[in-house]
XYZ file of C-alpha atoms in Angstrom:
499
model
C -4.512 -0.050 -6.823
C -5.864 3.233 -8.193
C -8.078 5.015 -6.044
C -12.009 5.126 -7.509
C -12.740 8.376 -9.289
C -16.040 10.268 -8.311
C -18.396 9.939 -11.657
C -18.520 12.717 -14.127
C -21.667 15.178 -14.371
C -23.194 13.437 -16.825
C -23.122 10.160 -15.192
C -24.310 11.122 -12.386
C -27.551 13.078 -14.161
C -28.484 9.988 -15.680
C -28.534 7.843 -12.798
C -30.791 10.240 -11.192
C -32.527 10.584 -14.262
C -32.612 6.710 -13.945
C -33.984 6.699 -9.809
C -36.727 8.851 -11.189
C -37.927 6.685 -13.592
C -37.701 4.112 -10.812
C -40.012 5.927 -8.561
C -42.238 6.089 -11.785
C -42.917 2.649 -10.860
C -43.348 3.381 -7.235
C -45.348 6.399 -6.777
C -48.779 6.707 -7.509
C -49.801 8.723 -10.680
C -51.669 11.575 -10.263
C -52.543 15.430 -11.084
C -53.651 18.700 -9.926
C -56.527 20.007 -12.479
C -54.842 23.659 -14.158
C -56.173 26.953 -14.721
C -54.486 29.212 -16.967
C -55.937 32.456 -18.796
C -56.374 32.297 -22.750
C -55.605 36.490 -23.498
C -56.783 36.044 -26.724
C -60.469 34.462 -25.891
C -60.340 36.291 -22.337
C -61.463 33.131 -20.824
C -60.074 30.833 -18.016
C -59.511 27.466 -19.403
C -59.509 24.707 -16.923
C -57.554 21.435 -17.828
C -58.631 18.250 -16.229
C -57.184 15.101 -17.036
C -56.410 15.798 -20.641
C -60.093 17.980 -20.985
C -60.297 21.467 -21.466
C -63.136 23.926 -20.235
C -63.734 27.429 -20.987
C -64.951 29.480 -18.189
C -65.868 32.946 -17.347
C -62.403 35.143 -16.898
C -64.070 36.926 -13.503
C -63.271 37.069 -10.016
C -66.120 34.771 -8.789
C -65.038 32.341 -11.291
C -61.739 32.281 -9.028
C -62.983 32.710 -5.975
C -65.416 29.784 -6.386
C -62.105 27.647 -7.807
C -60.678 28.365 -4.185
C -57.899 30.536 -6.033
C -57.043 33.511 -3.737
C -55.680 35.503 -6.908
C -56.632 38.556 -8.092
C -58.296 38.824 -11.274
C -55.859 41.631 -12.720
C -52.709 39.060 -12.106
C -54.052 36.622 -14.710
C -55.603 39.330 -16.806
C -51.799 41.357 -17.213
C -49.441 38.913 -17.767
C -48.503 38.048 -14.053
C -49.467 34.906 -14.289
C -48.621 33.060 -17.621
C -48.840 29.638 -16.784
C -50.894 27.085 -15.737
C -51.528 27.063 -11.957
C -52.768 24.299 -10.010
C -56.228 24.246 -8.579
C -56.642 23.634 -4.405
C -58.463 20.744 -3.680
C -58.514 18.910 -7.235
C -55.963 15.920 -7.056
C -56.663 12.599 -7.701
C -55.203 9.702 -8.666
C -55.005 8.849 -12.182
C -53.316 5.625 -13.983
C -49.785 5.042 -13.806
C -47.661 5.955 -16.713
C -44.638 3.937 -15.551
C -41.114 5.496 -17.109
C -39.157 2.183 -19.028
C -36.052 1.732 -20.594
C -37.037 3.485 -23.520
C -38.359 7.024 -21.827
C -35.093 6.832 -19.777
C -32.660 7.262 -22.954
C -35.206 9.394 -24.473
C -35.295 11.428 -21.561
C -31.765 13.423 -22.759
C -33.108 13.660 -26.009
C -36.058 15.662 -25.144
C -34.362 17.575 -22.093
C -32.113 18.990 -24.961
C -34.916 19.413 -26.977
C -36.917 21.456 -24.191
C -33.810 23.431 -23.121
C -32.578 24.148 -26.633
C -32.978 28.098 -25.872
C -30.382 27.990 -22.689
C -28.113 25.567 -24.545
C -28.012 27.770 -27.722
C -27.192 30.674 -25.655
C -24.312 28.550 -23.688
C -22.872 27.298 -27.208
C -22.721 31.089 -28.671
C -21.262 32.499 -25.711
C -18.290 29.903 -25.900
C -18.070 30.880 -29.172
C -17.769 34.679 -28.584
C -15.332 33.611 -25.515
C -13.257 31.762 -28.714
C -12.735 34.421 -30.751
C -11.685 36.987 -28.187
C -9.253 34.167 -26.502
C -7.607 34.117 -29.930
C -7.431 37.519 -29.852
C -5.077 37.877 -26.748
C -7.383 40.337 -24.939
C -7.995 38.344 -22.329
C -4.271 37.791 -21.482
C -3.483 41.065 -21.793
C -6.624 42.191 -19.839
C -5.902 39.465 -17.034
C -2.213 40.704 -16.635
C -2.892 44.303 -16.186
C -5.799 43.376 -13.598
C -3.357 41.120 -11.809
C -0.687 44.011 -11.164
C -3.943 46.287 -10.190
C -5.165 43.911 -7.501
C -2.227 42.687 -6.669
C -2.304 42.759 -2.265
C -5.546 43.642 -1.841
C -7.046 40.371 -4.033
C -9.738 39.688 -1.722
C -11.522 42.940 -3.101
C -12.451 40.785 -6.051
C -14.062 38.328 -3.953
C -16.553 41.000 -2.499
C -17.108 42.495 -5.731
C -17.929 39.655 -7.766
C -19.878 37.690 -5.045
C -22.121 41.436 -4.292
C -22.910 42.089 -7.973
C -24.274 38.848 -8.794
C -26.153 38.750 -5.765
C -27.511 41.809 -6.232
C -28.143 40.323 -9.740
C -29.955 37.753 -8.225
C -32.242 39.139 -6.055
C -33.596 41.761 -8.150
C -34.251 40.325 -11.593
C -32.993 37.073 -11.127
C -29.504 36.334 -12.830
C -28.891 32.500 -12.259
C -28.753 30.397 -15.893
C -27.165 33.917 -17.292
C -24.131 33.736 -14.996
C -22.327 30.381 -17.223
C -21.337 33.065 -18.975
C -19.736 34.545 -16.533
C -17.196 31.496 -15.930
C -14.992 31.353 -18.748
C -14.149 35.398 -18.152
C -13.622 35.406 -14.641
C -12.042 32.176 -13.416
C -8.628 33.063 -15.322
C -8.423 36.717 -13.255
C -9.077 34.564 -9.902
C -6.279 32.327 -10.678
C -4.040 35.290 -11.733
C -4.427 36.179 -8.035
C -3.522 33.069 -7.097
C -6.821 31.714 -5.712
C -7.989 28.371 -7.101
C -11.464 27.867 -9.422
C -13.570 26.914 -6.456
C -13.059 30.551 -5.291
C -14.476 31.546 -8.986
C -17.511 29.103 -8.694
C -18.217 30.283 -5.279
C -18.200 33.692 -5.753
C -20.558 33.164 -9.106
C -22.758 30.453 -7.833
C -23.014 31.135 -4.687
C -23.592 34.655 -5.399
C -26.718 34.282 -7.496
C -28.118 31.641 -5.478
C -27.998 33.669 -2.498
C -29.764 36.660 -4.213
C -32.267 33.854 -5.593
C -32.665 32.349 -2.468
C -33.250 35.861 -0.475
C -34.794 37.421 -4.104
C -36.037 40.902 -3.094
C -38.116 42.206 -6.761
C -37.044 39.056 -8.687
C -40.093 38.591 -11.252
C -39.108 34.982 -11.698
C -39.864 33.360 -7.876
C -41.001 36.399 -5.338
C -43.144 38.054 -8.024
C -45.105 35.192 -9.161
C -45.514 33.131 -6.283
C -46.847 36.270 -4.035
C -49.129 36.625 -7.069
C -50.048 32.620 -7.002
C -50.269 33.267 -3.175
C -52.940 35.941 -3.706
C -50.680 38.774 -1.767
C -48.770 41.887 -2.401
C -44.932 40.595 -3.467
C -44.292 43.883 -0.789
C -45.279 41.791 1.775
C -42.314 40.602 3.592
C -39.957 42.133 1.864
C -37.944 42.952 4.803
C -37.376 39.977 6.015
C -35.599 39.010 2.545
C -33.790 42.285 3.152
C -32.144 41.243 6.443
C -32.027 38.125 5.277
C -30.171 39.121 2.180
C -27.669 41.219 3.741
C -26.767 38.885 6.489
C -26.648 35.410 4.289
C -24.047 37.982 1.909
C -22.075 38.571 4.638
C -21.544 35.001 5.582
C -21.110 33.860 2.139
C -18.219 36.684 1.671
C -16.370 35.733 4.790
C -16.417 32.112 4.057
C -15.250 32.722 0.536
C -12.875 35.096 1.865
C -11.456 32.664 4.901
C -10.964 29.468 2.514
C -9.095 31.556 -0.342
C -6.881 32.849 1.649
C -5.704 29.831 3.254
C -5.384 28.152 -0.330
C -2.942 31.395 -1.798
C -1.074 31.405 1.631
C -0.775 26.881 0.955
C -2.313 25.718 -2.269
C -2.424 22.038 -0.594
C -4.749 23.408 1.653
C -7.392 23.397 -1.567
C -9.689 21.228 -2.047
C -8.990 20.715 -5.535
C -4.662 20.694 -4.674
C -4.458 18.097 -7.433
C -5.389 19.391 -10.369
C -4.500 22.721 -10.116
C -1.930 22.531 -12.646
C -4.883 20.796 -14.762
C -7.105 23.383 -14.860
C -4.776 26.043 -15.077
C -3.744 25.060 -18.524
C -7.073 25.289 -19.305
C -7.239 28.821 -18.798
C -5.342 31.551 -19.981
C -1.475 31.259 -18.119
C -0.288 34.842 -17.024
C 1.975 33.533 -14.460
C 4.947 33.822 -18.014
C 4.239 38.240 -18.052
C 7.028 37.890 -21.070
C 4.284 36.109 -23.144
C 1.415 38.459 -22.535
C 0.627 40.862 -25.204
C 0.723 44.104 -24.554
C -2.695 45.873 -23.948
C -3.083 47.829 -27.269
C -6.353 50.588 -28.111
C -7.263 47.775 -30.249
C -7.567 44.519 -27.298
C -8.803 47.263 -25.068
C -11.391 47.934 -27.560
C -12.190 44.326 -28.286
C -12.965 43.900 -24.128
C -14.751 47.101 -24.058
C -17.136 45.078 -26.523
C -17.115 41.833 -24.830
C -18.300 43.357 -22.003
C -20.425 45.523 -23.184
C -22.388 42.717 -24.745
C -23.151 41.603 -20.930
C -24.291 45.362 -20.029
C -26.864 44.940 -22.602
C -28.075 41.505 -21.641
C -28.642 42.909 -17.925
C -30.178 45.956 -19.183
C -32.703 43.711 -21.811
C -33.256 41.256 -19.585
C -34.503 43.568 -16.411
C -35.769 46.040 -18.442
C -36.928 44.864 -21.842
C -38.485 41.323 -21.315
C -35.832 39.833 -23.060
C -35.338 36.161 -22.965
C -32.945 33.513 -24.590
C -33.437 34.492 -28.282
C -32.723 38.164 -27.541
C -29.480 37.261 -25.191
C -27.943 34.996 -27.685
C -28.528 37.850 -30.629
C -26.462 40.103 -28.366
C -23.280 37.533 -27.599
C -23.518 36.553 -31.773
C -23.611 40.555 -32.416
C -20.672 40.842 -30.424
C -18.442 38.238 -32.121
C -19.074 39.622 -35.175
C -18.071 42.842 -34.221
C -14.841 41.773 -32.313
C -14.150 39.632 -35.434
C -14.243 43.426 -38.041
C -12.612 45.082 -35.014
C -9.423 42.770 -35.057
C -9.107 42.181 -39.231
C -10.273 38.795 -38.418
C -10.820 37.036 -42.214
C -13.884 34.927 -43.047
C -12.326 31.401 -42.699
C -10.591 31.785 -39.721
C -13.183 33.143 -37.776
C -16.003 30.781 -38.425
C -13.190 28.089 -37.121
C -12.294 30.213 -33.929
C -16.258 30.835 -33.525
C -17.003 26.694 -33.906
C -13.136 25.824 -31.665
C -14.890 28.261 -29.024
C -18.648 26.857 -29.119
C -17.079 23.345 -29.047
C -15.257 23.974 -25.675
C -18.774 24.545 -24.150
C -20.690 21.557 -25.559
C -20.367 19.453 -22.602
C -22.055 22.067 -20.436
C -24.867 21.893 -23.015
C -25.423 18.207 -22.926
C -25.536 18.672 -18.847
C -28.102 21.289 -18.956
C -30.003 19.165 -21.728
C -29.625 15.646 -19.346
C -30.789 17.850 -16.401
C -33.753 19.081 -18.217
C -34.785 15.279 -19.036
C -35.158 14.393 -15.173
C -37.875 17.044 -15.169
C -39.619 15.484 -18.414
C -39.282 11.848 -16.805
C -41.139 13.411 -13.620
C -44.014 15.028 -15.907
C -44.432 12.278 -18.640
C -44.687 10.096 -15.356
C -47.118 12.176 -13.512
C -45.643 11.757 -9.588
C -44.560 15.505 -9.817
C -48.212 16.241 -8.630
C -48.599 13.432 -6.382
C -45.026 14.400 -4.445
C -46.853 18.087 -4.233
C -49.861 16.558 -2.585
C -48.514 14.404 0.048
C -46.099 17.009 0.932
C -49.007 19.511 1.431
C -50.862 16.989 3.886
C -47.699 16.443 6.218
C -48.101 19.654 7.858
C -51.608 19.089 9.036
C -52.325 20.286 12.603
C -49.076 21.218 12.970
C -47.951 23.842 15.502
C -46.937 27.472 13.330
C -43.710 27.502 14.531
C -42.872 23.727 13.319
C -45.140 24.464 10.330
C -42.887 27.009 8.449
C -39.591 25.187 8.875
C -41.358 21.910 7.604
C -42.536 24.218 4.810
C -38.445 25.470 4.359
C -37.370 21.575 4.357
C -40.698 20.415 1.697
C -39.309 23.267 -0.842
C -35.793 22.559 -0.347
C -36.845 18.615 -1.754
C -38.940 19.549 -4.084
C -36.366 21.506 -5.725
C -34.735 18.481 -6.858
C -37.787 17.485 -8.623
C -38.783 20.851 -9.838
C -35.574 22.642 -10.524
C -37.284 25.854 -12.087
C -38.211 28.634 -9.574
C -41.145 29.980 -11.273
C -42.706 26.683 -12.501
C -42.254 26.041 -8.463
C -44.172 28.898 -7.886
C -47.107 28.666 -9.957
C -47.432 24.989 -9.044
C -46.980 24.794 -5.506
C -48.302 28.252 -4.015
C -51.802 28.063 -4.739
C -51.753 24.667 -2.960
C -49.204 25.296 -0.340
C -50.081 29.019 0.803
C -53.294 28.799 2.466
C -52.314 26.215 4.485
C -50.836 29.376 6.942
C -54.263 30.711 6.947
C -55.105 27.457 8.855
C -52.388 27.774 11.493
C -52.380 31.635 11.726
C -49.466 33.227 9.883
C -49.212 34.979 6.849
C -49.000 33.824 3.247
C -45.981 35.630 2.752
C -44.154 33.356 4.924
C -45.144 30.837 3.142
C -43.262 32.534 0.071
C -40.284 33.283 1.991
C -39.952 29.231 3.065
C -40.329 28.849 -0.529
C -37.427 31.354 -1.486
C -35.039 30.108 1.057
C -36.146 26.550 0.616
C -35.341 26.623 -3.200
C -31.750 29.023 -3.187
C -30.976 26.631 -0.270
C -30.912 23.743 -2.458
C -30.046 25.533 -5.332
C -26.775 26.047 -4.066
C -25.728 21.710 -4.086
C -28.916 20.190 -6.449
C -27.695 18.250 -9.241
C -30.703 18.337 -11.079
C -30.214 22.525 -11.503
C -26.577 24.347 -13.044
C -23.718 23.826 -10.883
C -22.831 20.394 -12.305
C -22.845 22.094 -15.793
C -20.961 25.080 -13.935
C -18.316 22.593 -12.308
C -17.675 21.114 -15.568
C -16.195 24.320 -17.174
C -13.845 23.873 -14.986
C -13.426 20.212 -14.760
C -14.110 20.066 -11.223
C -15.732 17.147 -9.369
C -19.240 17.322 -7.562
C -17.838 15.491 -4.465
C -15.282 18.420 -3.953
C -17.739 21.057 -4.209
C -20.177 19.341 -1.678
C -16.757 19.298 0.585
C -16.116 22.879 0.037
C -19.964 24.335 0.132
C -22.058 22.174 2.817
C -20.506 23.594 5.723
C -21.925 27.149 4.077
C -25.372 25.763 3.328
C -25.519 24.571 6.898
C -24.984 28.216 7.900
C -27.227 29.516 5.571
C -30.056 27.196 6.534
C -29.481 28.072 10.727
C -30.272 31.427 9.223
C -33.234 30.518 7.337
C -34.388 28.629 10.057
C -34.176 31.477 12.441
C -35.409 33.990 10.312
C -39.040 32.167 9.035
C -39.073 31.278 13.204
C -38.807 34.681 14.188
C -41.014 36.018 11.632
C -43.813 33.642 13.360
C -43.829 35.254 16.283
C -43.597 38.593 15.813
């Protein structure tokens, strides 16, 4: 009798997608009324049920909305979306999620992530034409014999810079790129690909969760908080350095009990598998040899990534501009190796294709989000979480808050569209037990990387699947960690209390 398998990603996306069109059914309908600025008009306009209001873009107009915010943070591009206004919920009439909205849901998750899957299918195809290429076999052997005894280093170095990534401007849905490249040089050092996730994923939710200057969560929720993003900065510090130093070791400790016995993995059978679907270096007579030309055609490749970073953090770049740079740089690769017209349009489509699973993940994910909107209980989950912390004591009261943001991150997978909903709803509740709003910000930071690191609804499923690895052996490798990581949390917001 053959053992059960574990469902694939994109089962198990759409029978969440299916338990939250369920609770459709369940939970009452209801809304927060918005306020978002109009730059053009220089006029708040208030949404209510469908309605929309003009009102006076001034500081009295917020502070009689009960928004703590300062004028400038609307007025200068802080603050581009719709927040929600305190004290405004109510119930409206259920808009119950059937059959139909279910399949739909896909359809328009695609649809609303189109810019992230684009991006995903043009990197594959850039990763295509340089695989054909041999650079990255010849690359991959000539880091091997570097590295080789002292492997671990690329552990620490990989895991560090996309943490540091992370925390600063906020590298998370960038980092599938990241896979394809890296996973092969992990298993030329003889570690398995749940070392390669790990040190990727984990990395960059760690600098999420413990973001330091990351516009995308700490930014704009101190801003939706009405408080300096300064504020408590430290304690993301420590906490940053710390949580990277257990995430290292752990990485470190499990690798090298897989190289030293590869039964010891967590993944022991299908290693073979998934090393055929990576570039084999283990046969050093079949590598090519590392010419000007293939070291030429990497020096590109990666160069396309410096660029990304640099327009990203520095040049408000988003998906349109990052995809440019990855289609730039398969062109060039393809007039750098003599590549013809024909053949490289069919390496660029062979390499896109090898990524269009990931894309329908990311699309499916997406669709549990539109299910929760088109259903209206996002709101309503918001509100009764607000009201279970009434009267609590402070120190209870901010790890409640860490364990409220950590399940609303299933629901509300997007760190800034957390921010600007929750915050302005969520942060003065510390002025009522007597603690800062910043810690309020930092439960919401460690809440949401916490999470992060095992939520279904967010990238790792489309992550795992690059690799062909199962969710259930990732939640064996990674929950120990997150239980770690959230004794820090935990200790961390509690200290910060009392001081």
């Amino acid at each position: 009798m053959k053992k059960p398998k574990f469902p694939t990603a994109h089962t198990i996306l759409f029978l969440i997608a299916g338990l939250v069109a369920a609770l459709t059914w369940l939970v009452p309908a209801g809304q927060y009324d918005r306020l978002s600025y109009d730059q053009t008009a220089n006029t708040f306009i208030r949404t209510s049920e469908g309605e929309a209001t003009s009102l006076a873009a001034t500081q009295e107009t917020l502070d009689g909305l009960n928004i703590k915010i300062g004028l400038d943070k609307f007025t200068n591009g802080d603050i581009g979306k719709p927040i929600s206004i305190p004290g405004t919920y109510k119930n409206l009439d259920p808009r119950p999620q059937g059959v139909m909205a279910l399949f739909e849901s896909p359809i328009k998750g695609i649809l609303a992530a189109s810019d992230i899957i684009l991006l995903v299918l043009i990197i594959g195809a850039l990763i295509g034409i340089v695989n054909f290429t041999g650079a990255f076999e010849a690359g991959i052997a000539w880091l091997a014999v570097k590295l080789r005894g002292k492997e671990y280093t690329l552990i620490i170095m990989v895991t560090t810079l996309v943490a540091l990534g992370g925390t600063t401007f906020g590298l998370e849905e960038e980092t599938i790129a990241f896979y394809p490249i890296l996973i092969p040089i992990f298993l030329a050092a003889k570690y398995d690909a749940i070392v390669a996730v790990a040190s990727i994923y984990v990395g960059s939710s760690l600098g999420t969760l413990a973001s330091t200057t990351n516009p995308f969560s700490t930014i704009i929720a101190s801003d939706a908080a009405g408080i300096n993003w300064t504020v408590g900065l430290n304690d993301r510090l420590i906490m940053f350095v710390v949580g990277l130093i257990i995430c290292i070791w752990y990485i470190i400790r499990y690798a090298q009990r897989v190289k030293k016995d590869p039964k010891r993995s967590v993944i022991h059978d299908q290693l073979e598998d998934i090393q055929k679907l990576f570039v084999n270096t283990t046969q050093e007579g079949n590598v090519p040899k590392l010419t000007t030309r293939l070291r030429l055609v990497l020096l590109v490749f990666s160069f396309c990534f410096v660029v990304m970073i640099y327009g990203v953090s520095q040049l408000d770049w988003w998906f349109v501009e990052m995809t440019t740079v990855f289609l730039i740089g398969a062109i060039l690769i393809g007039l750098i190796t003599r590549m013809n017209e024909r053949l490289f349009v069919e390496k660029f489509i062979e390499g896109a294709n090898t990524l269009l699973g990931v894309s329908f993940i990311i699309g499916i994910a997406r669709g549990v989000t539109v299910l929760m909107d088109d259903g209206l209980i996002s709101d309503t989950l918001l509100y009764y979480s607000s009201s279970l912390t009434d009267g609590m004591h402070k120190g209870l009261f901010i790890n409640v808050m860490l364990y409220i943001y950590s399940g609303l991150t299933f629901f509300i997978p997007s760190s800034s569209g957390m921010a600007v909903l929750t915050m302005p709803v969520m942060s003065p509740l510390a002025d009522g037990v007597g603690i800062g709003r910043e810690l309020v910000v930092n439960a919401y930071l460690y809440g949401v990387g916490l999470f992060k690191i095992i939520n279904p609804t967010g990238i790792i499923l489309a992550s795992l699947a690059i690799v062909n690895v199962g969710y259930d052996k990732w939640l064996k490798f990674v929950l120990p960690l997150v239980l770690m990581l959230c004794a820090l949390a935990m200790v961390s917001l509690t200290v910060s209390v009392y001081l």
